[in-house]
Coordinates of C-alpha atoms in Angstrom, one line a residue:
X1 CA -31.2 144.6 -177.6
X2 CA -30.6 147.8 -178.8
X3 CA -28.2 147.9 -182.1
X4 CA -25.3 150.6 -181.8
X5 CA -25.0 153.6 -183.3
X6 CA -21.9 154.4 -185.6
X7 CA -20.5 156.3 -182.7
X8 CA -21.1 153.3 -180.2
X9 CA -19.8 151.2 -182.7
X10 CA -16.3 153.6 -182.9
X11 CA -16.3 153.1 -179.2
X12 CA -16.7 149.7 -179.3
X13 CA -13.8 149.2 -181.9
X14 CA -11.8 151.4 -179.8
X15 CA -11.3 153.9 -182.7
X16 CA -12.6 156.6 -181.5
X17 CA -10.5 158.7 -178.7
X18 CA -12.6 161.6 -178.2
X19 CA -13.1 164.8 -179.8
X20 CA -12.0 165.7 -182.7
X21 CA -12.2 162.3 -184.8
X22 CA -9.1 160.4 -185.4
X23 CA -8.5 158.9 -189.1
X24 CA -9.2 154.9 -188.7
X25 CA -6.4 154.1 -190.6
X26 CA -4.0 156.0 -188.4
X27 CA -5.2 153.4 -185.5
X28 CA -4.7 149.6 -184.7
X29 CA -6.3 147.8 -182.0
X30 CA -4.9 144.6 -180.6
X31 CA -7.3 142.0 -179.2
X32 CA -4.8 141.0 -176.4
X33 CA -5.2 138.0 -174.1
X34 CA -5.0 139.4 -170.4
X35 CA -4.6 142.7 -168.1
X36 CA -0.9 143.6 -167.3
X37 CA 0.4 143.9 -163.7
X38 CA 2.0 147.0 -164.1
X39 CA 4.2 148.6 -166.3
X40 CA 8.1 147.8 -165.1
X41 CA 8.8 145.1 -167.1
X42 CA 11.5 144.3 -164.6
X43 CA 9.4 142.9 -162.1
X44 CA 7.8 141.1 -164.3
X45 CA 8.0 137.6 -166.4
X46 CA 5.4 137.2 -168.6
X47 CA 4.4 137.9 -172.2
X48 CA 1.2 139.9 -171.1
X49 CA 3.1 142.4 -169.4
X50 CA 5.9 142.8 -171.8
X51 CA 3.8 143.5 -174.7
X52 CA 2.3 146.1 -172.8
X53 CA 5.8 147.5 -171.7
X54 CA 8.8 146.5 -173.3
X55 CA 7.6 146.1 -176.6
X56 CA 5.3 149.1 -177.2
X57 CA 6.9 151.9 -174.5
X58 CA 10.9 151.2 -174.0
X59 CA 14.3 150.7 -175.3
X60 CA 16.9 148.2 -174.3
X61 CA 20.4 148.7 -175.0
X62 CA 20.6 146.1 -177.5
X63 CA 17.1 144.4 -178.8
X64 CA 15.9 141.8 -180.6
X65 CA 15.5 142.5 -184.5
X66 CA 11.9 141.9 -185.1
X67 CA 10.8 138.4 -185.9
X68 CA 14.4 137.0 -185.2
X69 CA 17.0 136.0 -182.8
X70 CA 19.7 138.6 -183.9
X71 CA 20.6 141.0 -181.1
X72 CA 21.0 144.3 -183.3
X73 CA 21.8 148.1 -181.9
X74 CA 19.6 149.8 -179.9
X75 CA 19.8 152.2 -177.3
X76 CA 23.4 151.3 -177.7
X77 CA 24.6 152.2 -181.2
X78 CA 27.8 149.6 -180.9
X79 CA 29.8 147.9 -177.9
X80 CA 33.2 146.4 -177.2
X81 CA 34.0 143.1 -175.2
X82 CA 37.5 142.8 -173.7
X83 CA 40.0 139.9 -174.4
X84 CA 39.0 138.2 -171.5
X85 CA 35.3 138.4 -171.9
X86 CA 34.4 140.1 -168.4
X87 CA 34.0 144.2 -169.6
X88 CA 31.6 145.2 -171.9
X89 CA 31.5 148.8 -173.0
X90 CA 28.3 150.3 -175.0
X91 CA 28.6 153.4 -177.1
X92 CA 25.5 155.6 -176.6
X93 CA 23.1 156.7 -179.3
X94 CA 22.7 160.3 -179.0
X95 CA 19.4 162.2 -179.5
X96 CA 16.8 159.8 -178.1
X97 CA 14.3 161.7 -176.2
X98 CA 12.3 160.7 -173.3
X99 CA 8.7 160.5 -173.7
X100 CA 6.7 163.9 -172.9
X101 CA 3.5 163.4 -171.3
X102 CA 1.0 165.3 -168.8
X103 CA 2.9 164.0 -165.8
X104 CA 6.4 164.3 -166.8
X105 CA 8.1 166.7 -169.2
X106 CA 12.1 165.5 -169.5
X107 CA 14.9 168.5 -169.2
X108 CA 17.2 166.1 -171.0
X109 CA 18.2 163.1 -173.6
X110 CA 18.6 160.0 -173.2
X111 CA 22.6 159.4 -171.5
X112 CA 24.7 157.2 -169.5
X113 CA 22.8 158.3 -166.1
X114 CA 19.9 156.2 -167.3
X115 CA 21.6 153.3 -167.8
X116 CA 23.3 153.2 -164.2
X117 CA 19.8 154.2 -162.4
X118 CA 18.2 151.3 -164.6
X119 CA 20.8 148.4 -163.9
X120 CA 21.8 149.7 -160.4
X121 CA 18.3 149.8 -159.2
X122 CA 18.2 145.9 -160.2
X123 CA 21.2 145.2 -158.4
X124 CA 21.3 147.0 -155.0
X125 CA 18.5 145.8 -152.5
X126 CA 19.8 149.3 -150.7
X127 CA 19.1 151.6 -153.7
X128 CA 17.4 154.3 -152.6
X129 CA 14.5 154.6 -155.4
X130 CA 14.4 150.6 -154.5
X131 CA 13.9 151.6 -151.0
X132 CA 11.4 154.0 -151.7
X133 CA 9.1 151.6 -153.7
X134 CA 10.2 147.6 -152.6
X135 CA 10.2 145.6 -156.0
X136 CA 12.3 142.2 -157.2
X137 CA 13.6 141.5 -160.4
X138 CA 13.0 137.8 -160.6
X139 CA 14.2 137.7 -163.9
X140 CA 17.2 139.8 -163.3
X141 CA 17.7 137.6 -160.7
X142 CA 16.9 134.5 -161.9
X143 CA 19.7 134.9 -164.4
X144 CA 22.3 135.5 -161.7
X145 CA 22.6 138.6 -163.3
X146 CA 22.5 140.5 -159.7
X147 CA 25.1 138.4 -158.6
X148 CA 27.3 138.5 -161.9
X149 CA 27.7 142.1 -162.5
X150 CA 30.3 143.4 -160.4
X151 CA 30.0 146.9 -161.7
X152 CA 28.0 149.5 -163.9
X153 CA 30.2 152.4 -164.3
X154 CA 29.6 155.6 -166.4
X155 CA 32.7 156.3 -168.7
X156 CA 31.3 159.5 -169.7
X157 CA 27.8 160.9 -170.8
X158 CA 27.2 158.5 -173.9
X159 CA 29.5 155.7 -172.5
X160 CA 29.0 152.8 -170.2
X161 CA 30.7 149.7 -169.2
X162 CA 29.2 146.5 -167.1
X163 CA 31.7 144.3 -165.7
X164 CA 31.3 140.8 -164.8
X165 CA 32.3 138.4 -162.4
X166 CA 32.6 135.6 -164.1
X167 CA 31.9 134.9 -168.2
X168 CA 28.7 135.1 -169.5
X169 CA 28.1 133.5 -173.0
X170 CA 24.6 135.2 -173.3
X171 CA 25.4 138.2 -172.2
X172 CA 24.7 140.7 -175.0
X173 CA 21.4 138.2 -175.4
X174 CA 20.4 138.9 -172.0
X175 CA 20.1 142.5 -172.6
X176 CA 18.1 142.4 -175.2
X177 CA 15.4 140.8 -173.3
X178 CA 12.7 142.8 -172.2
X179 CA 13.3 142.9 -169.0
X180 CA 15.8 144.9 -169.5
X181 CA 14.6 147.9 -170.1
X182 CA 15.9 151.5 -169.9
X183 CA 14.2 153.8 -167.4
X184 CA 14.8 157.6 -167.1
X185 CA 16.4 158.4 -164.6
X186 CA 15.1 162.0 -164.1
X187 CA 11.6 160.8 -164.0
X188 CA 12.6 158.5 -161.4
X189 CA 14.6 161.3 -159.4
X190 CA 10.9 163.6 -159.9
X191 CA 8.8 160.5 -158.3
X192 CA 11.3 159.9 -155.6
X193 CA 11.1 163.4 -154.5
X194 CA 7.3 163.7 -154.9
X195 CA 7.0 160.4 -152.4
X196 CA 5.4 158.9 -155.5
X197 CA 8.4 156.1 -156.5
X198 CA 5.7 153.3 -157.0
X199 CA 4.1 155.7 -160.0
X200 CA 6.9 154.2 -161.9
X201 CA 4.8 151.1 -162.6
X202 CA 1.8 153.0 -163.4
X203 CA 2.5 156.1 -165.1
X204 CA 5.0 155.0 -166.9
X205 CA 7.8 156.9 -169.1
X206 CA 10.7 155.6 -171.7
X207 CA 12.2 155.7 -175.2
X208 CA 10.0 153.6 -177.1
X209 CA 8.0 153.6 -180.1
X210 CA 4.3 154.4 -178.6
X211 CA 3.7 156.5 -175.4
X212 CA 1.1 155.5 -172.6
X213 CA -2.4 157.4 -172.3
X214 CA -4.1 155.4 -170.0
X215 CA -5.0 151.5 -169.1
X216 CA -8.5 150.4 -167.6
X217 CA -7.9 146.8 -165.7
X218 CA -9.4 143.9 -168.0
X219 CA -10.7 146.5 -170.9
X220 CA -8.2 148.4 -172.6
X221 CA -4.9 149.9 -172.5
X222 CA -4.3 152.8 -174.8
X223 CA -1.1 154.2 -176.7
X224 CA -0.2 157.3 -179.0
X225 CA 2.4 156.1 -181.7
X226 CA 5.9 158.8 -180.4
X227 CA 6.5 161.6 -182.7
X228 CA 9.4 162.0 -181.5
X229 CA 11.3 158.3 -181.8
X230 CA 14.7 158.0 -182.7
X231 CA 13.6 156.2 -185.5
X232 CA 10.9 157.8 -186.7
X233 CA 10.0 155.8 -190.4
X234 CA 9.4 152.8 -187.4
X235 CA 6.3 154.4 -186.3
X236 CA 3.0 154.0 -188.6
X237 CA 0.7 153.9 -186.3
X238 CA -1.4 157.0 -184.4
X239 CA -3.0 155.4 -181.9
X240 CA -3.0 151.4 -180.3
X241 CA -5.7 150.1 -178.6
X242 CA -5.2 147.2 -176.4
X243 CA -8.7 145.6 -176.9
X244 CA -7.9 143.0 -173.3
X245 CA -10.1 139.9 -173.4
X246 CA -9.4 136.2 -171.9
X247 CA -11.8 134.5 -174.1
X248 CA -10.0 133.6 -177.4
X249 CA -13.4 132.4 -178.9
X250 CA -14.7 136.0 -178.4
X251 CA -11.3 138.0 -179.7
X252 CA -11.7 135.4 -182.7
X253 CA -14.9 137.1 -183.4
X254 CA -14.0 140.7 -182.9
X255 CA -11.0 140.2 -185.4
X256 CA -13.8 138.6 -188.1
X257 CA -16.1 141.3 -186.8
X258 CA -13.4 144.5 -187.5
X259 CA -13.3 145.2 -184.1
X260 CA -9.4 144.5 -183.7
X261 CA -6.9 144.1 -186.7
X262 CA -4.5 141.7 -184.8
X263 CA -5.5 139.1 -182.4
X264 CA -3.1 136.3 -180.6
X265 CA -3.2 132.7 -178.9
X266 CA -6.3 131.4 -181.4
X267 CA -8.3 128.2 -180.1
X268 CA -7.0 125.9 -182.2
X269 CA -10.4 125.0 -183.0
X270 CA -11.5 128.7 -184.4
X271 CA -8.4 128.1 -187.0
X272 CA -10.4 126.7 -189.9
X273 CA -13.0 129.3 -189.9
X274 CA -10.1 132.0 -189.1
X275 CA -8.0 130.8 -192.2
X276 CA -11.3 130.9 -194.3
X277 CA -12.0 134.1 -193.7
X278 CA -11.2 136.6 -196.8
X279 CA -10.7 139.1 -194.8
X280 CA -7.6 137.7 -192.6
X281 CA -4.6 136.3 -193.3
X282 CA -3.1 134.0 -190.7
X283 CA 0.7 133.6 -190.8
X284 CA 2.1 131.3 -188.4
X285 CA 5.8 129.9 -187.4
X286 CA 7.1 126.9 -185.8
X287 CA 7.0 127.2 -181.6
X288 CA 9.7 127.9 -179.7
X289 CA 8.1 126.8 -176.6
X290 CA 7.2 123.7 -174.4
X291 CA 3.9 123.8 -172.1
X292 CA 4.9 121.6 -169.1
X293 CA 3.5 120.5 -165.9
X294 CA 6.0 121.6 -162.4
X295 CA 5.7 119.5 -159.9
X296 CA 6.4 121.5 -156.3
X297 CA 9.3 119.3 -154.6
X298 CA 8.8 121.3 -151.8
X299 CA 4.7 119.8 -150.8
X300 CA 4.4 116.4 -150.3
X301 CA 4.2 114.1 -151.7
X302 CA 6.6 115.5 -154.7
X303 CA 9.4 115.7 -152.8
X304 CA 10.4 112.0 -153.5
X305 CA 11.2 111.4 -157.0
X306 CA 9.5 108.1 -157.4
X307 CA 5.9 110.2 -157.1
X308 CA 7.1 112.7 -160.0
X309 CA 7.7 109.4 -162.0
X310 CA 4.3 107.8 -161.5
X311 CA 2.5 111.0 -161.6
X312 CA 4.8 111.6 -165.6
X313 CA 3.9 108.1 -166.6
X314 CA 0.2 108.7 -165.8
X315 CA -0.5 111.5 -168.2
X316 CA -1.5 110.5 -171.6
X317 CA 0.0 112.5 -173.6
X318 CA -0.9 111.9 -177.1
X319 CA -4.5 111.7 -176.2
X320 CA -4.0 115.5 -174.6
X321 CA -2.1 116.4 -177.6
X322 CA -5.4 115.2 -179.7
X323 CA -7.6 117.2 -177.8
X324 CA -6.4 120.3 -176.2
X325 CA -4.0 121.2 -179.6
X326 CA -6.1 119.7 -182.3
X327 CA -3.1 119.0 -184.6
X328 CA -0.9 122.3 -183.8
X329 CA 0.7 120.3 -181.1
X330 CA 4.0 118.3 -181.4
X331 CA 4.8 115.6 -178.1
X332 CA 7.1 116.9 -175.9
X333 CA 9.5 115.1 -174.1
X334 CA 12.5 117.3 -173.1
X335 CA 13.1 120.5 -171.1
X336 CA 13.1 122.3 -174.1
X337 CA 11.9 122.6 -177.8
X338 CA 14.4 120.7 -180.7
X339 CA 14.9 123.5 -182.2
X340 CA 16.8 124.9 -179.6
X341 CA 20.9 125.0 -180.2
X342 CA 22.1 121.4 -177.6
X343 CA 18.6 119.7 -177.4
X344 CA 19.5 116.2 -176.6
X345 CA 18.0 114.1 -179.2
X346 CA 18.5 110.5 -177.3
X347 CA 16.2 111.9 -174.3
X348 CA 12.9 109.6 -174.9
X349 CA 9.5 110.0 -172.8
X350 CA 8.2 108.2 -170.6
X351 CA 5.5 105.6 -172.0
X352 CA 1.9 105.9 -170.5
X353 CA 1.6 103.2 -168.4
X354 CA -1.3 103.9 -165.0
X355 CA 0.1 100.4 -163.7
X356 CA 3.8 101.2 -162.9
X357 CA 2.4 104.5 -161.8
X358 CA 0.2 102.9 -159.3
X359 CA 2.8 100.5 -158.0
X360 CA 5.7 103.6 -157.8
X361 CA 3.4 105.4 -155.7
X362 CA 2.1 102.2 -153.2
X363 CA 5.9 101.9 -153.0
X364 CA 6.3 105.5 -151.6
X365 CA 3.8 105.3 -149.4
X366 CA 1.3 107.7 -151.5
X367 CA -2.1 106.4 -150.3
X368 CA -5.2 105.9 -152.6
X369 CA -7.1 108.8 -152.7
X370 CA -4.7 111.1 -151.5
X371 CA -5.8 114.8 -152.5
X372 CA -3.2 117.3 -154.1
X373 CA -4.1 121.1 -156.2
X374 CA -3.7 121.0 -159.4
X375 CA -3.6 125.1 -161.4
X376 CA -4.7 125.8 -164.5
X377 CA -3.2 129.0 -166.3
X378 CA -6.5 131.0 -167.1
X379 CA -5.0 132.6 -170.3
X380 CA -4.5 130.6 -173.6
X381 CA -1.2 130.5 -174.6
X382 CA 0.5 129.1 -177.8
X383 CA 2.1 126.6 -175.6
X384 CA -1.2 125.7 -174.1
X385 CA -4.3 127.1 -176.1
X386 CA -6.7 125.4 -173.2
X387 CA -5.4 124.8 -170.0
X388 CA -8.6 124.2 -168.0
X389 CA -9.1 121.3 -170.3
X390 CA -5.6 119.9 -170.1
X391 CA -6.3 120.2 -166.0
X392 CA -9.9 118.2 -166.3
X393 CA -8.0 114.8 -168.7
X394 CA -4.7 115.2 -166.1
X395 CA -7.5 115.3 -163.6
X396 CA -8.7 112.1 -165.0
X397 CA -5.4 110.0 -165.6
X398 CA -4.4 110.8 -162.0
X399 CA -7.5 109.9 -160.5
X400 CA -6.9 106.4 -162.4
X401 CA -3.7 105.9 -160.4
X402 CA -5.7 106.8 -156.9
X403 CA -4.4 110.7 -156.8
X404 CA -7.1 113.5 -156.7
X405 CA -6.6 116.5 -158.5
X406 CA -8.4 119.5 -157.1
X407 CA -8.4 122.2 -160.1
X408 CA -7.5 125.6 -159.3
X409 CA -7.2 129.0 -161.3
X410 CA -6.8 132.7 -160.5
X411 CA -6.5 136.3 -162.6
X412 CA -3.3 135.7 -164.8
X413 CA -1.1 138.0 -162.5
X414 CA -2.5 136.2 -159.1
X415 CA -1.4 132.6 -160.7
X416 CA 1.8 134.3 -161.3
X417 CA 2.6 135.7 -157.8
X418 CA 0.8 132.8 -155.9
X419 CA 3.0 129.9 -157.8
X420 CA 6.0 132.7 -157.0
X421 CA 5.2 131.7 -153.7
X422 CA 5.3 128.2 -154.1
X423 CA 1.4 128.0 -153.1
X424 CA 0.7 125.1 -156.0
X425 CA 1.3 121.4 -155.2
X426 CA 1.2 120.5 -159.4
X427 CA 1.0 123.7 -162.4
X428 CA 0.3 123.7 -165.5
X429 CA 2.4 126.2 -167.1
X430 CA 4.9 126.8 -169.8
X431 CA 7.3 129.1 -171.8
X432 CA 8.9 130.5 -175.1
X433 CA 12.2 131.0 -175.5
X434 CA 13.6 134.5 -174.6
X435 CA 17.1 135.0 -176.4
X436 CA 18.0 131.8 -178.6
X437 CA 20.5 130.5 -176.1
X438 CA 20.2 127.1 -173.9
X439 CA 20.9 128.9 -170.4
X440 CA 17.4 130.5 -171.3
X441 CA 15.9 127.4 -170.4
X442 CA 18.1 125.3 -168.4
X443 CA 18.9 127.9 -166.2
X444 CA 16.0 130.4 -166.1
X445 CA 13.2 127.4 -165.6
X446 CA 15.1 124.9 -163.7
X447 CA 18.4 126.6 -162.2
X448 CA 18.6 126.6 -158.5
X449 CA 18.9 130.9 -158.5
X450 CA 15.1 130.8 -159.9
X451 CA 13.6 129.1 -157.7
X452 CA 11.3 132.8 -156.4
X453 CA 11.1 132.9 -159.8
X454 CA 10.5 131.1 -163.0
X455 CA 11.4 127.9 -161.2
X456 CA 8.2 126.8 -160.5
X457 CA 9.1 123.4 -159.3
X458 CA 11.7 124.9 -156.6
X459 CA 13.9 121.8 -157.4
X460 CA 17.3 122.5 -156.8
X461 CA 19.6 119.6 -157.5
X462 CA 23.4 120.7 -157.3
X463 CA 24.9 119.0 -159.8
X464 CA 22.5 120.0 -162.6
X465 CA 23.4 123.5 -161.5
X466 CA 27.1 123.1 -161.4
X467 CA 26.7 121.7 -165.1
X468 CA 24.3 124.5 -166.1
X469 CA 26.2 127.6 -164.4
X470 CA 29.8 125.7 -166.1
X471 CA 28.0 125.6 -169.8
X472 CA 27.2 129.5 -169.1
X473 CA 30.7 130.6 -168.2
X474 CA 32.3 129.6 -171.8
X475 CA 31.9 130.3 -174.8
X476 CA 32.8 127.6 -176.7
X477 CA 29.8 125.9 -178.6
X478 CA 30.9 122.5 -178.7
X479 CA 31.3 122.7 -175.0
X480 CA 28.4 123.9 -173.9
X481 CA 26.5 121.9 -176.0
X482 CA 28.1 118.4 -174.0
X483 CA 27.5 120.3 -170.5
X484 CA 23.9 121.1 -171.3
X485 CA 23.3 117.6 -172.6
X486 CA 24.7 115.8 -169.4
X487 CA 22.5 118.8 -167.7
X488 CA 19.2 117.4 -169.9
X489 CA 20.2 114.2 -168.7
X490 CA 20.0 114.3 -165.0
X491 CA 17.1 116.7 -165.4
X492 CA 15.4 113.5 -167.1
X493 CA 16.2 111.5 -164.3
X494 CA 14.6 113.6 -161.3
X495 CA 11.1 114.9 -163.3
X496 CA 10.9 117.7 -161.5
X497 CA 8.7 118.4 -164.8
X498 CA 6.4 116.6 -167.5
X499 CA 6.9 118.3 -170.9
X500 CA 3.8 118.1 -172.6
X501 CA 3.7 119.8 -176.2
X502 CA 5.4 122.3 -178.1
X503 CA 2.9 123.7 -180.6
X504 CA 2.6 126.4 -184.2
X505 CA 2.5 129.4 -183.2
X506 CA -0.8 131.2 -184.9
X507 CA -1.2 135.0 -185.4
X508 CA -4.2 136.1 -187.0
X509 CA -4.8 139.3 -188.6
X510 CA -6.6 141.3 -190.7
X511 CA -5.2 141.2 -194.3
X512 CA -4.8 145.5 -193.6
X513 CA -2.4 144.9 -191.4
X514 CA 1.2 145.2 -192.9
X515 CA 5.0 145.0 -191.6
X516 CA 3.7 143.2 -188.9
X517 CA 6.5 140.1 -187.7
X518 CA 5.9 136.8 -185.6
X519 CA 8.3 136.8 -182.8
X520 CA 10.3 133.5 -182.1
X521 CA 9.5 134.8 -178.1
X522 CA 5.8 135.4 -178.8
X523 CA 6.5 138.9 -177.9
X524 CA 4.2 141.1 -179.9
X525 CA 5.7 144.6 -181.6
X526 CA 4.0 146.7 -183.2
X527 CA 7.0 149.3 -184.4
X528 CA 7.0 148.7 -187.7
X529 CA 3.8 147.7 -188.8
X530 CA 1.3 149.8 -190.2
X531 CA -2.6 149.0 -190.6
X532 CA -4.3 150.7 -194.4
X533 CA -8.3 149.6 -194.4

């Protein structure tokens, strides 16, 4: 084979971006994990496509501080919440500039018309830039947030106020999520009239700390650090390479190789040899996520409750733990991590026991041999660093109960919008928490307004969702805390779900890399963070 050549080599490391040279120390390449869908975070739920969106080329109006759950002043310098919790009115900052690139050029700041365009567009099915280009918001919508703002109204240029329906506890948490991003609204209006709307997702424009250059499907996506950022001490970094790859064996060796500074979603097994390099420095934090299985309610046989039971009873756990996690998992047996604020701590799992779970499923009628499809996530993620494995020993402890499992898997953004459709009979899947507060899980993975969405089970049990939607209308701690564990409860009960593990969360990195902040949301940000060889 022939060897490379120091400019091959460059190319290869993604440090090179043409003619004339760039400094290496002005760059940082990320070994990411998979190929975005597009670049609208709104229509989109996963961490793939938000750290290729939200997190590197937008601006909410709030965000997250980095490496915390603190909502902190954004695109919003302040905001004021009315006596009776329903109005919310955010204060502008002034001087934030649009990005300039070779397809748009902005004749304006950053103002109050951005905001209604953004939030409007997620709202009415009949807006006419929504008409142009047909998208959903499933989480937007998943949140009821389409339903619970009334109104978006422009006060004046640098002024804005949402009103809601009913009260929302999470509100100002909701909008720091990165779905909720703030599009221009000019560039919107330029597309629109060019007959281009669905550009928007492709050649995209915002606030943000990097502007886009160009992506290339399942290779690289490529960003220049914004010279002209409203906060301009937050960018260190010239140029980001995302460096995509699937394999986290092979982005473990490009990161020990130089080839990327950052890497994510380590196989547990490459740890060791990642920890002993000198070279890197792996911090890690403890997991904020679950990695479950959904069961579809709506295929048969997992319609009846007493097949969800059996099928939960058959999976042994601690042996998966053992295996796929290698000692970064912790046995899950609720709906959502202990650390999160109203986790129900007299919950217990179910014990493994392939007896019951054969006579639960003669007593429904299942018969032996009876064939169902069984997906396994093709990306590694912290919740689930091996999915196809996890598939092969469910695969086994069903087949010992007389079910077989037929393994399944597609391109990242194809598992997505096929389980979206409800295509799956049983998923392996997961999540990490988005905004610190319970609704984020209760109601976003299991509420009856996400089932086109994040709801992957498309159980809808009315009770649960009066409990959930009750615990999200006040505000009082104590009281949501007794809702959403009578919610946790009956959630127990009907399995649309088996929790498997919540695990560490791992990021490796080269010890050049500075500023750089694990995420309690596993989003990566790269604001911030500097990289000095």
């Amino acid at each position: 084979m022939r060897k490379n050549t120091p400019i091959q080599a460059l190319l290869a490391a993604g440090l090179l971006l043409g003619s004339p040279f760039v400094s290496a120390a002005s760059n940082l390449v990320f070994c990411s994990e998979g190929s975005p869908a597009g670049f609208d975070p709104g229509q989109y739920t996963t961490g793939t496509d938000f750290d290729a969106a939200s997190e590197t080329l937008f601006n909410r109006l709030v965000q997250f501080e980095r490496g915390s759950t603190q909502a902190v002043p954004a695109l919003a310098e302040k905001w004021d919440i009315s006596p009776d919790n329903l109005s919310y009115t955010f204060h502008l900052r002034q001087g934030v500039k649009f990005h300039t690139t070779d397809y748009f050029k902005p004749t304006r700041e950053f103002d109050a018309d951005d905001v209604l365009f953004t939030f409007q567009r997620m709202i009415d099915k009949e807006h006419p830039f929504r008409k142009a280009y047909p998208s959903e918001f499933p989480y937007f919508t998943d949140m009821g947030l389409d339903k619970n703002i009334a109104k978006v109204e422009k006060v004046d240029a640098h002024t804005v106020r949402f009103t809601l329906n009913t009260v929302d506890a999470a509100f100002i948490q909701n909008l720091a999520m990165p779905f909720a991003v703030v599009h221009s609204a000019e560039y919107a209006d330029q597309l629109l009239k060019a007959g281009k709307a669905a550009e928007l997702n492709q050649k995209p424009i915002g606030t943000g700390p990097f502007v886009f250059k160009r992506y290339q499907k399942d290779a690289q996506i490529r960003f220049a650090g914004n010279k002209d950022y409203w906060q301009p001490d937050e960018v260190k970094i010239d140029n980001l390479i995302f460096s995509i790859n699937t394999d986290a064996s092979v982005r473990a060796q490009k990161l020990k190789a130089g080839e990327c500074q950052i890497t994510l979603n380590p196989r547990p097994a490459d740890l060791e040899s990642l920890k002993q390099n000198a070279k890197l420095q792996v911090p890690s934090n403890p997991g904020f996520n679950l990695g479950y299985i959904a069961y579809n309610v709506t295929h048969a046989p997992f319609d009846k409750v007493e097949v969800r039971q059996a099928l939960d009873m058959a999976v042994n756990k601690p042996a998966i733990i053992d295996a796929v996690y290698q000692g970064a998992g912790q046995l899950a047996v609720n709906a959502m991590p202990p650390t999160q604020w109203s986790y129900d701590e007299t919950i217990k799992g179910s014990e493994y026991n392939p007896e019951k779970a054969r006579e639960l499923l003669r007593a429904a009628g299942v018969k032996e041999g009876t064939e169902i499809t069984l997906w396994a996530m093709p990306v590694q993620r912290p919740y689930n660093p091996n999915a196809r494995l996890m598939a092969e020993m469910l695969q086994a402890d069903w087949a010992k109960v007389g079910i077989k499992a037929r393994i399944v898997s597609y391109e990242w953004g194809e598992y997505i919008k096929r389980a979206h459709a409800g295509e799956h009979d049983a998923m392996l899947i997961g999540w990490t928490g988005d905004n610190g507060d319970p609704d984020n899980w209760l109601g976003t993975l299991y509420g009856c307004d996400s089932i086109n969405g994040n709801n992957f089970s498309k159980w809808c049990d009315q009770d649960y969702d009066k409990l959930v939607k009750q615990a999200k209308n006040v505000t009082d701690q104590a009281q949501r805390t007794e809702l959403y564990k009578q919610a946790q409860q009956l959630l127990r009960r009907e399995v649309p779900i088996t929790p498997i593990a919540h695990s560490t969360v791992y990021q490796p990195m080269s010890k050049s890399v500075q500023g750089f902040k694990i995420s309690p949301f596993s989003t990566n940000s790269f604001y911030g963070v500097a990289n000095a060889p």
